[in-house]
Amino acid sequence: MSSSSPDEAQTPLTTAPYGSWKSPITADIVSGASKRLGGTTVDSRGRLVLLESRPNESGRGVLVLQGETPIDITPKDFAVRTLTQEYGGGAFQISSDDTLVFSNYKDQRLYKQDITDNGSSPKPITPDYGAPAVTYADGVFDSRFNRYVTVREDGRQDRSNPVTAIVEVNLSGETLEEPKVLVSGNDFYAFPRLDPKCERLAWIEWSHPNMPWDKAELWVGYISEGGKIDKRVCVAGCDPKYVESPTEPKWSSRGELFFVTDRENGFWNIHKWIESTNEVVSVYPLAGEFAKPLWVFGTNSYEIIECSEEKNIIACSYRQKGKSYLGIVDDSQGSCSLLDIPLTDFDSITLGNQCLYVEGASAVLPPSVARVTLDQHKMKALSSEIVWSSSPDVLKYEAFFSVPELIEFPTEVPGQNAYAYFYPPTNPLYNASMEEKPPLLVKSHGGPTAESRGSLNLNIQYWTSRGWAFVDVNYGGSTGYGREYRERLLRRWGIVDVDDCCGCAKYLVSSGKADVKRLCISGGSAGGYTTLAALAFRDVFKVGASLYGVADLKMLKEEGHKFESRYIDNLVGDEKDFYERSPINFVDKFSCPIILFQGLEDKVVTPDQSRKIYKALKEKGLPVALVEYEGEQHGFRKAENIKYTLEQQMVFFARVVGGFKVADDITPLRIDNFDP
């Protein structure tokens, strides 16, 4: 289970226990390489502008104009980030005349900035309410009325149940005005999108108890001479023949409306609205997912490159059976030409001048943006180059990278399989004895409606380069495999996900790839719940780590924010299910050590969740540790906290079940009921 390059093959390998290997992929490198992308767009000259979240600046979001020398657009005392629906996204937009509107993290107000003027200072365009109780996301410019149309979440009356609406923000004049409501009445809104003449507005809306991937509606409103919406039509989601979740509406240059929905085959495919007959037609049917669940605003999974009466050419990405594809769809031919570029896992696509900016990664490339130059017919890639990387220096560690293997394994239900990415221990300088099997860390992803993607993640490589086996599980309920697979989790959260994580670990043990006595599990948020549930209700794992995980489902429901407040009703069931699937109610069933990590400003999973399970396990006498971080919310953004979490997980596991000593010089934290 080691790999080596031809040059390194001459160097004799050191035989050492799994987990004890030295690696140049340190926790400092992992935490420093955790820059995130929060969206991409282009300015009036076609230059790429992207939102970069920087762990070394406490996670500050900075807009960067790419070029020979990248330029920070965002002044030092601002940070671009919205807290709408807690998860944010869609925090900025640039107009055709290079006016930038963005949401400022500290006060959550919208600001306007001229990006053509280097010394331009942002000016607020929404009122100051004295506290960040009002947030904005996912906006578009309306040139007809010189306004900004955006989703607003208003918690002035009730922070736990804010009112969501689509509003207009005036861009002319010096006086600040209260935004005016354009569309309201439903629980949630997203994707307000204007046609080229600013005469029609499309948007997505949905209501409790649904999440947007369960059931949603796509509407089009017709804008009057006075700027109001005087009539509207439901394009998708209102026909009782279909249970569907439309998403990502987009107008072509000819004024045709495209969007993604899963009405026919249960997979998110691209469709087009025939306005004259109010019909919906599929552009390119495929058992693949052309969109992602709407956890964050502003996703952009496809771009309309060319639109004419004869044909539409659309650049898109899709997921099929655990793999990503980048292609150009020609609806007149009913064809999709695949593009071959260095990235193999794709997220957002942005249309530039004769090119595409594609956000993605691969098994050996970290999250990056590639510029893909197209031929004159816009059907083939002439060239591609990486223009932004979350960590441009990581390729020097490529010999240490573990390349994932996509595995399919049986579940508890006969005939049903689940999926995962398995990473074997990999280090060109080490091997282990033939008699030893490696410790295995099972990762249960968050969401739980999310998907592990098999692209380079230095967090994973930190483990595998030290001699750990690692598996990232796409349990039943994960996206990327269609509606039927996603709905396996309905009313079965805490059962299906737990069974699949346990089943995956046992499958790898039976395949000879892991040590049955050193099976570990870790997860964050919903993945933290799966971790705790697996440790409470199954006897498979020997130790676990919960990062801001759920211990008490009833508490999550009572304290959760509006977006997810009804989510777990569909995932769990009745009051009896809430009780019986909450690990906190069955502390007597825990029998192994656990380490917990928690942000103290987390509004999604409040600190009381971790404190409650910590106190109960400590009183029971199990080895347990709790780490709390000031200033962190749901997910850790500060480099020092990312580093500490990673190092302490590894040392904790090594001390309590590993049977080896880690090579790194790490001062372990104190473990209750373990250390004297």
XYZ file of C-alpha atoms in Angstrom:
676
model
C 0.000 0.000 0.000
C 2.746 2.415 -0.879
C 3.618 4.127 -4.117
C 6.828 5.541 -5.540
C 8.032 7.428 -8.581
C 10.808 5.922 -10.798
C 13.447 8.199 -9.243
C 12.403 7.380 -5.715
C 12.241 3.650 -6.381
C 16.018 3.478 -5.840
C 15.642 4.731 -2.264
C 15.136 1.842 0.156
C 11.791 2.043 1.890
C 11.591 2.370 5.650
C 9.406 -0.244 7.265
C 7.312 1.348 10.003
C 3.862 0.803 11.497
C 0.914 2.304 9.669
C 0.034 5.703 11.133
C 3.595 6.457 12.234
C 4.994 7.567 8.869
C 6.559 11.008 8.443
C 4.926 13.212 5.843
C 5.703 16.638 4.369
C 1.954 17.318 4.166
C 1.729 19.022 7.541
C -1.298 20.452 9.298
C 0.115 23.918 8.585
C 0.074 23.156 4.865
C -3.448 21.742 5.066
C -4.827 24.741 6.963
C -3.035 27.230 4.738
C -4.304 25.479 1.622
C -7.915 25.683 2.670
C -8.718 28.767 0.628
C -12.283 28.461 -0.617
C -14.029 29.848 -3.655
C -17.259 31.708 -3.038
C -18.179 32.344 -6.669
C -16.792 33.585 -9.984
C -17.871 36.136 -12.587
C -16.279 38.330 -15.268
C -16.026 42.101 -15.630
C -16.950 44.113 -18.750
C -13.639 43.155 -20.402
C -14.122 39.458 -19.756
C -11.563 39.310 -16.946
C -12.153 36.790 -14.196
C -13.263 38.030 -10.773
C -13.484 35.509 -7.965
C -14.311 35.451 -4.273
C -11.516 33.945 -2.207
C -11.943 32.963 1.447
C -8.585 33.164 3.244
C -7.994 31.074 6.391
C -4.855 33.084 7.201
C -7.048 36.203 7.448
C -9.576 34.477 9.734
C -11.594 33.328 6.727
C -12.054 36.850 5.288
C -13.769 36.837 1.882
C -11.843 38.916 -0.671
C -12.822 39.642 -4.277
C -9.825 39.271 -6.577
C -9.461 40.522 -10.154
C -7.332 37.933 -11.917
C -4.570 38.951 -14.302
C -0.804 38.804 -14.606
C -0.792 40.256 -11.115
C -4.018 39.517 -9.199
C -5.570 42.619 -7.606
C -7.618 42.609 -4.405
C -10.822 44.551 -5.051
C -12.082 44.315 -1.474
C -10.568 46.894 0.933
C -8.925 45.590 4.101
C -11.733 46.652 6.423
C -14.402 44.790 4.411
C -15.176 41.091 3.943
C -17.487 39.691 1.268
C -19.861 37.143 2.764
C -23.578 36.795 3.352
C -25.255 34.843 6.142
C -28.584 34.393 4.345
C -30.013 30.983 5.284
C -26.811 30.638 7.403
C -24.903 28.971 4.546
C -24.802 32.070 2.342
C -23.521 32.134 -1.244
C -24.349 34.621 -3.997
C -22.651 37.391 -2.001
C -21.683 39.616 -4.941
C -22.513 40.647 -8.511
C -20.849 42.849 -11.147
C -22.854 44.843 -13.703
C -22.021 45.404 -17.380
C -20.545 48.818 -16.472
C -18.348 47.283 -13.733
C -20.420 48.340 -10.754
C -19.950 45.863 -7.943
C -22.596 45.149 -5.323
C -21.595 42.914 -2.426
C -22.719 41.843 1.014
C -20.360 42.903 3.805
C -19.854 40.239 6.457
C -19.726 42.421 9.571
C -22.983 44.355 9.152
C -24.611 42.262 6.364
C -25.479 45.445 4.442
C -25.166 45.722 0.673
C -22.413 48.001 -0.640
C -21.750 49.468 -4.088
C -18.237 49.869 -5.479
C -16.781 50.986 -8.828
C -14.136 48.369 -9.660
C -12.680 50.459 -12.522
C -11.472 52.988 -9.940
C -8.614 51.551 -7.885
C -9.215 53.900 -4.981
C -12.986 53.462 -4.981
C -14.407 53.025 -1.511
C -17.556 50.911 -1.051
C -20.726 52.854 -0.223
C -23.718 51.311 1.571
C -26.948 51.029 -0.440
C -29.143 49.388 2.210
C -30.128 50.864 5.596
C -28.237 50.278 8.815
C -30.568 48.522 11.236
C -28.083 48.595 14.112
C -27.502 44.823 13.965
C -27.038 42.296 11.127
C -30.651 41.117 11.358
C -31.279 41.656 7.625
C -29.253 39.767 5.020
C -29.152 39.719 1.211
C -28.050 37.134 -1.365
C -28.202 36.132 -5.010
C -28.816 39.502 -6.694
C -29.040 40.747 -10.306
C -28.854 44.211 -11.856
C -31.972 45.703 -13.456
C -30.722 48.264 -16.006
C -34.272 49.253 -16.951
C -35.036 50.687 -13.505
C -31.461 51.144 -12.190
C -32.013 48.805 -9.277
C -30.602 45.655 -7.752
C -33.047 42.749 -7.428
C -32.084 40.334 -4.669
C -33.259 37.840 -2.051
C -33.676 39.395 1.394
C -33.969 37.551 4.693
C -35.470 39.909 7.277
C -35.136 38.909 10.929
C -35.972 42.262 12.514
C -39.199 40.952 13.990
C -38.083 37.382 14.693
C -34.483 36.222 14.257
C -35.507 32.567 14.473
C -38.190 32.915 11.793
C -37.085 35.628 9.348
C -39.266 36.723 6.441
C -37.795 35.948 3.024
C -38.736 37.940 -0.077
C -37.358 39.174 -3.386
C -36.772 42.917 -3.089
C -35.450 45.819 -5.143
C -32.631 48.057 -3.922
C -32.410 51.499 -5.522
C -29.014 52.195 -7.129
C -29.570 55.843 -8.028
C -29.402 58.814 -5.690
C -27.475 59.435 -2.501
C -30.207 58.777 0.048
C -30.667 55.287 1.452
C -34.126 53.855 0.915
C -35.870 50.905 2.472
C -35.819 48.088 -0.163
C -39.204 47.500 -1.801
C -40.753 44.050 -1.917
C -41.317 42.600 -5.396
C -42.231 38.996 -4.578
C -43.302 37.640 -1.195
C -45.677 35.273 0.571
C -43.770 32.006 0.425
C -41.227 30.648 2.914
C -38.146 30.777 0.673
C -36.868 32.323 -2.569
C -33.768 31.924 -4.716
C -32.372 32.627 -8.184
C -34.124 35.876 -9.160
C -33.097 36.204 -12.821
C -34.050 38.940 -15.329
C -34.433 38.460 -19.068
C -32.209 40.575 -21.386
C -34.827 43.351 -21.701
C -35.592 43.353 -17.947
C -39.260 42.713 -18.730
C -39.592 39.292 -17.072
C -38.260 37.985 -13.780
C -37.795 34.265 -13.131
C -37.292 32.849 -9.649
C -37.428 29.680 -7.550
C -39.611 29.393 -4.451
C -40.500 26.662 -1.992
C -42.327 26.208 1.285
C -42.127 24.251 4.505
C -41.774 21.343 5.107
C -39.904 20.899 1.808
C -36.260 21.541 1.152
C -35.562 22.980 -2.322
C -34.378 19.577 -3.589
C -37.599 17.904 -2.380
C -40.181 20.089 -4.086
C -39.935 23.617 -5.461
C -41.589 25.871 -8.035
C -40.239 27.981 -10.876
C -42.204 31.176 -11.586
C -41.972 33.942 -14.149
C -43.342 37.389 -13.379
C -44.046 40.104 -15.957
C -42.759 43.541 -14.976
C -45.037 46.541 -15.463
C -44.051 50.030 -16.640
C -43.922 51.021 -12.984
C -41.458 48.257 -12.142
C -43.859 45.976 -10.288
C -44.779 42.403 -11.120
C -48.350 42.607 -12.329
C -48.884 39.022 -13.475
C -47.081 35.741 -13.078
C -47.085 32.176 -14.370
C -45.839 28.942 -12.832
C -43.428 27.273 -15.227
C -42.542 24.144 -13.242
C -43.451 22.580 -9.909
C -47.185 23.279 -9.961
C -48.281 20.361 -12.164
C -49.621 17.574 -9.907
C -48.327 15.006 -12.420
C -44.769 15.717 -11.298
C -42.897 15.878 -8.043
C -39.945 18.016 -9.061
C -37.359 20.449 -7.795
C -36.516 23.018 -10.483
C -33.378 25.084 -9.980
C -30.921 27.444 -11.721
C -33.174 29.390 -14.140
C -31.250 31.299 -16.810
C -32.362 33.502 -19.713
C -30.677 33.238 -23.107
C -29.726 36.271 -25.206
C -32.909 35.621 -27.237
C -35.060 35.728 -24.117
C -35.679 31.995 -23.786
C -35.812 30.527 -20.301
C -33.679 27.505 -19.450
C -33.548 25.737 -16.112
C -32.695 22.417 -14.468
C -35.310 20.050 -13.060
C -35.806 16.355 -12.256
C -39.372 15.847 -13.442
C -39.050 12.885 -15.848
C -36.256 10.541 -14.858
C -35.461 11.660 -11.308
C -32.199 13.317 -12.375
C -31.568 17.056 -12.616
C -31.515 17.667 -16.393
C -31.530 20.909 -18.420
C -34.963 21.988 -19.725
C -36.418 24.880 -21.699
C -39.709 26.745 -21.296
C -41.871 27.237 -24.370
C -43.622 30.440 -23.315
C -46.305 30.495 -26.034
C -47.771 27.171 -24.887
C -46.418 27.140 -21.317
C -44.725 23.820 -22.013
C -41.461 22.438 -20.665
C -39.164 20.410 -22.932
C -36.019 18.507 -22.054
C -32.864 19.755 -23.762
C -30.677 16.699 -23.223
C -32.152 13.775 -21.230
C -29.590 11.776 -19.256
C -29.413 9.707 -16.076
C -26.979 12.256 -14.673
C -27.159 15.269 -12.354
C -26.653 18.664 -14.074
C -27.075 20.600 -10.804
C -26.431 20.370 -7.081
C -28.782 20.721 -4.103
C -29.480 24.340 -3.193
C -27.502 24.583 0.039
C -25.900 27.860 -0.985
C -27.074 30.652 -3.259
C -25.615 31.572 -6.607
C -24.496 28.238 -8.046
C -23.893 28.208 -11.792
C -23.745 24.700 -13.256
C -24.208 25.658 -16.913
C -23.844 28.582 -19.333
C -25.676 29.305 -22.584
C -22.906 29.972 -25.098
C -25.016 30.501 -28.186
C -28.749 30.730 -28.761
C -30.505 30.873 -32.148
C -33.646 29.594 -33.806
C -31.662 26.671 -35.184
C -29.859 25.531 -32.068
C -28.730 26.209 -28.540
C -25.169 25.526 -27.446
C -24.797 25.049 -23.701
C -21.659 24.463 -21.648
C -22.480 22.252 -18.684
C -21.143 19.836 -16.138
C -22.875 16.778 -14.788
C -22.317 13.926 -12.346
C -22.938 10.297 -13.242
C -22.152 7.280 -11.053
C -19.564 9.120 -9.002
C -17.787 10.836 -11.887
C -17.889 14.401 -13.241
C -18.122 15.360 -16.904
C -17.673 18.713 -18.653
C -19.456 19.046 -21.974
C -21.039 21.178 -24.677
C -24.656 20.332 -25.483
C -26.071 21.041 -28.949
C -29.813 20.600 -28.633
C -30.365 20.540 -32.435
C -28.214 17.405 -32.618
C -29.277 16.019 -29.246
C -25.583 15.610 -28.552
C -23.054 16.348 -25.826
C -19.377 16.741 -26.734
C -17.128 16.113 -23.739
C -14.224 18.468 -23.061
C -10.894 17.040 -21.945
C -9.133 19.360 -19.478
C -6.801 18.729 -16.497
C -9.664 19.004 -14.002
C -11.869 15.950 -13.574
C -14.367 17.183 -10.990
C -16.416 20.261 -11.846
C -18.463 22.866 -10.016
C -19.433 26.282 -11.367
C -18.967 27.463 -14.958
C -18.597 31.130 -15.970
C -18.708 32.354 -19.569
C -15.802 34.602 -20.627
C -14.684 35.997 -24.008
C -14.330 32.953 -26.283
C -13.614 30.891 -23.196
C -15.064 29.237 -20.142
C -13.866 29.639 -16.574
C -14.409 26.260 -14.935
C -14.191 25.726 -11.199
C -13.118 22.237 -10.229
C -10.395 19.872 -9.072
C -8.929 16.432 -9.769
C -7.366 13.592 -7.816
C -4.030 15.470 -7.894
C -5.151 19.107 -8.369
C -6.694 21.099 -5.502
C -9.778 23.319 -6.025
C -8.850 25.471 -9.008
C -10.207 27.601 -11.815
C -9.273 26.659 -15.384
C -9.632 28.933 -18.411
C -10.842 26.764 -21.306
C -10.435 28.340 -24.763
C -13.049 27.138 -27.271
C -12.811 26.701 -31.045
C -14.765 28.927 -33.444
C -17.738 26.553 -33.375
C -17.644 26.604 -29.552
C -17.851 22.830 -29.439
C -14.251 21.829 -28.645
C -11.543 22.905 -26.227
C -8.477 24.285 -27.990
C -6.510 24.737 -24.767
C -6.900 25.034 -21.015
C -4.780 26.485 -18.240
C -5.112 26.818 -14.474
C -5.548 30.519 -13.631
C -6.301 30.173 -9.902
C -5.492 27.517 -7.358
C -6.492 27.191 -3.727
C -2.952 25.942 -3.109
C -0.569 26.382 -6.057
C 2.389 24.772 -4.263
C 0.843 21.386 -3.467
C 1.982 19.625 -6.656
C 5.429 19.197 -5.150
C 3.812 16.656 -2.812
C 2.204 14.668 -5.632
C 4.314 11.548 -4.916
C 2.610 11.421 -1.517
C -0.943 11.701 -2.897
C -3.290 8.772 -2.477
C -5.488 8.459 -5.576
C -9.061 7.459 -4.688
C -10.693 4.293 -5.872
C -14.444 4.518 -6.484
C -15.992 1.542 -4.709
C -19.512 0.131 -4.690
C -20.553 -2.016 -1.765
C -23.728 -3.837 -0.640
C -26.054 -2.239 1.892
C -28.362 -3.775 4.491
C -31.124 -3.859 1.856
C -30.665 -6.791 -0.548
C -30.003 -5.586 -4.089
C -29.170 -2.037 -2.990
C -25.615 -0.754 -3.182
C -23.938 2.379 -1.883
C -20.780 4.183 -2.975
C -17.547 5.557 -1.542
C -14.067 6.768 -2.425
C -11.321 4.658 -0.861
C -7.856 6.146 -0.341
C -5.101 3.608 0.484
C -2.112 4.588 2.649
C 0.465 6.167 0.316
C 3.982 7.377 1.041
C 6.959 6.825 -1.310
C 9.344 6.541 1.640
C 7.563 3.934 3.752
C 5.888 0.595 3.831
C 4.435 -1.521 6.619
C 4.944 -5.160 7.498
C 2.974 -7.690 5.458
C 1.188 -8.872 8.603
C -0.246 -5.463 9.499
C -3.459 -3.921 8.163
C -3.833 -0.141 8.327
C -6.141 1.806 10.634
C -9.162 3.100 8.724
C -10.840 6.481 9.089
C -14.408 6.522 7.766
C -15.680 9.986 6.806
C -19.419 10.642 6.980
C -20.136 13.807 4.999
C -22.438 16.612 6.093
C -25.739 17.699 4.687
C -26.767 14.907 4.899
C -27.863 15.895 1.378
C -24.332 16.348 0.055
C -21.832 14.325 -1.941
C -18.212 13.306 -1.513
C -16.463 13.938 -4.815
C -13.114 12.113 -4.921
C -11.031 15.184 -5.742
C -7.809 16.253 -4.042
C -8.368 17.136 -0.417
C -5.203 17.774 1.592
C -7.129 16.991 4.755
C -7.468 13.398 3.495
C -3.865 13.292 2.252
C -2.707 14.319 5.719
C -4.006 10.962 6.957
C -3.078 8.689 4.058
C 0.509 9.988 3.786
C 1.003 9.017 7.439
C -0.139 5.464 6.825
C -3.886 5.611 7.332
C -6.519 4.184 5.038
C -9.347 6.659 4.476
C -12.814 6.200 2.980
C -15.275 8.966 2.070
C -18.769 7.445 2.028
C -21.688 8.493 -0.184
C -24.326 6.792 1.924
C -27.965 6.522 0.871
C -29.344 10.070 0.870
C -26.328 11.571 -0.878
C -26.813 13.608 -4.019
C -25.224 12.843 -7.378
C -27.117 9.569 -7.870
C -30.648 10.794 -8.601
C -33.813 11.389 -6.582
C -34.466 7.750 -5.719
C -31.043 7.361 -4.094
C -31.415 10.706 -2.341
C -34.791 9.740 -0.906
C -33.482 6.550 0.699
C -32.826 8.727 3.733
C -36.365 10.100 4.123
C -37.607 9.157 7.615
C -34.490 6.963 7.921
C -31.774 9.423 8.973
C -29.688 7.788 11.660
C -30.398 4.366 10.152
C -29.498 4.268 6.441
C -26.464 6.566 6.755
C -25.214 4.714 9.827
C -25.722 1.300 8.235
C -23.913 2.380 5.067
C -20.911 3.814 6.954
C -20.684 0.645 9.034
C -21.227 -1.534 5.967
C -18.457 0.255 4.102
C -15.995 -0.268 6.963
C -16.866 -3.973 7.177
C -16.581 -4.313 3.388
C -13.049 -2.886 3.476
C -12.093 -5.184 6.364
C -13.358 -8.217 4.450
C -11.405 -7.002 1.394
C -8.214 -7.017 3.460
C -7.777 -3.243 3.290
C -8.321 -2.270 6.931
C -7.673 -3.443 10.482
C -10.933 -4.473 12.148
C -9.517 -3.432 15.550
C -8.728 0.120 14.398
C -11.870 1.331 12.672
C -12.453 5.055 13.302
C -15.200 7.421 12.174
C -15.352 11.197 11.823
C -17.822 13.725 10.495
C -18.950 17.321 10.701
C -22.466 18.727 11.171
C -24.903 16.056 9.901
C -21.841 13.850 9.474
C -21.133 14.433 13.151
C -24.604 13.127 13.918
C -23.979 10.013 11.801
C -20.704 9.557 13.688
C -22.344 9.807 17.121
C -25.250 7.577 16.058
C -22.850 4.950 14.703
C -20.936 4.953 18.000
C -24.114 4.771 20.100
C -26.204 2.307 18.116
C -23.666 0.045 16.372
C -20.628 -1.889 17.567
C -18.270 -1.384 14.604
C -16.024 1.588 15.365
C -13.451 1.855 18.147
C -13.231 5.667 18.333
C -14.881 8.721 16.789
C -14.567 12.461 16.201
C -17.592 14.740 15.949
C -17.111 18.215 14.495
C -20.074 20.445 15.422
C -22.228 17.318 15.274
C -25.811 16.736 16.385
C -26.351 14.776 19.598
C -29.990 15.714 20.280
C -32.388 15.778 17.312
C -35.145 17.430 19.345
C -32.768 20.243 20.334
C -31.703 20.644 16.691
C -35.319 21.052 15.672
C -36.099 23.529 18.444
C -32.970 25.643 18.078
C -32.310 25.336 14.354
C -32.551 28.195 11.886
C -35.516 28.641 9.543
C -33.990 27.067 6.424
C -33.581 23.656 8.076
C -36.263 23.936 10.765
C -38.548 21.416 9.036
C -35.846 19.477 7.216
C -35.394 16.862 9.889
C -39.159 16.223 10.122
C -38.862 14.537 6.727
C -35.563 12.900 7.617
C -36.565 11.512 11.000
C -40.322 11.046 11.472
C -42.458 11.303 14.597
C -41.649 12.228 18.190
C -40.751 8.640 19.081
C -38.211 8.524 16.220
C -36.670 11.809 17.358
C -36.111 10.336 20.800
C -34.909 6.903 19.727
C -32.398 8.219 17.195
C -30.822 10.876 19.426
C -27.469 9.611 20.744
C -27.775 11.813 23.849
C -30.687 9.682 25.074
C -28.615 6.492 24.961
C -25.331 7.384 26.575
C -25.312 3.926 28.173
C -24.812 2.452 24.712
C -21.559 4.330 24.054
C -18.519 2.201 24.711
C -15.552 3.918 23.049
C -13.585 7.210 23.179
C -14.860 10.357 21.433
C -13.372 13.784 20.704
C -15.657 16.773 19.998
C -14.946 20.101 18.252
C -17.362 23.051 18.337
C -17.572 26.676 17.209
C -19.081 28.909 19.872
C -20.945 31.112 17.373
C -22.585 28.190 15.566
C -26.268 28.932 14.867
C -26.912 25.684 12.958
C -25.748 23.206 15.600
C -25.499 25.171 18.828
C -22.641 24.644 21.334
C -25.048 23.057 23.805
C -25.185 19.973 21.563
C -21.477 19.216 21.992
C -21.453 20.255 25.655
C -24.374 17.969 26.423
C -22.809 14.841 24.920
C -19.404 15.710 26.419
C -20.824 16.018 29.932
C -22.769 12.760 29.641
C -19.797 10.765 28.307
C -17.474 12.234 30.929
C -19.875 11.254 33.704
C -20.095 7.755 32.244
C -16.324 7.428 32.504
C -15.463 7.141 28.796
C -12.343 8.826 27.414
C -13.638 12.117 25.969
C -12.364 15.580 25.040
C -14.139 18.780 23.979
C -12.497 21.613 22.040
C -14.400 24.910 21.701
C -13.422 27.773 19.391
C -14.234 31.418 19.970
C -15.388 33.258 16.844
C -16.085 30.125 14.779
C -19.475 29.333 13.299
C -20.715 26.237 11.457
C -17.465 24.957 10.004
C -14.028 26.270 10.877
C -12.494 29.066 8.803
C -9.460 30.144 10.810
C -6.182 28.470 9.839
C -5.057 27.934 13.419
C -8.308 26.133 14.288
C -8.261 23.993 11.153
C -4.711 22.953 12.041
C -5.466 22.223 15.704
C -8.552 20.161 14.853
C -6.651 17.985 12.402
C -3.653 17.390 14.653
C -5.665 16.657 17.776
C -7.939 14.193 15.978
C -4.931 12.201 14.819
C -3.158 12.226 18.188
C -6.398 11.347 19.992
C -6.986 8.350 17.701
C -3.345 7.243 17.968
C -3.349 7.411 21.763
C -6.615 5.596 22.416
C -6.672 2.867 19.736
C -3.780 3.351 17.336
C -0.987 1.263 18.757
C 1.587 3.593 17.234
C 3.193 6.984 17.860
C 2.617 9.796 15.369
C 5.758 11.184 13.744
C 4.732 14.823 14.198
C 5.696 16.824 17.267
C 2.228 17.568 18.627
C 1.350 18.378 22.210
C -1.753 16.294 22.926
C -4.709 17.833 24.691
C -5.886 16.318 27.940
C -8.355 13.454 27.618
C -10.860 13.120 30.437
C -11.046 9.622 31.951
C -7.803 8.711 30.185
C -5.044 11.033 31.363
C -4.158 11.155 35.059
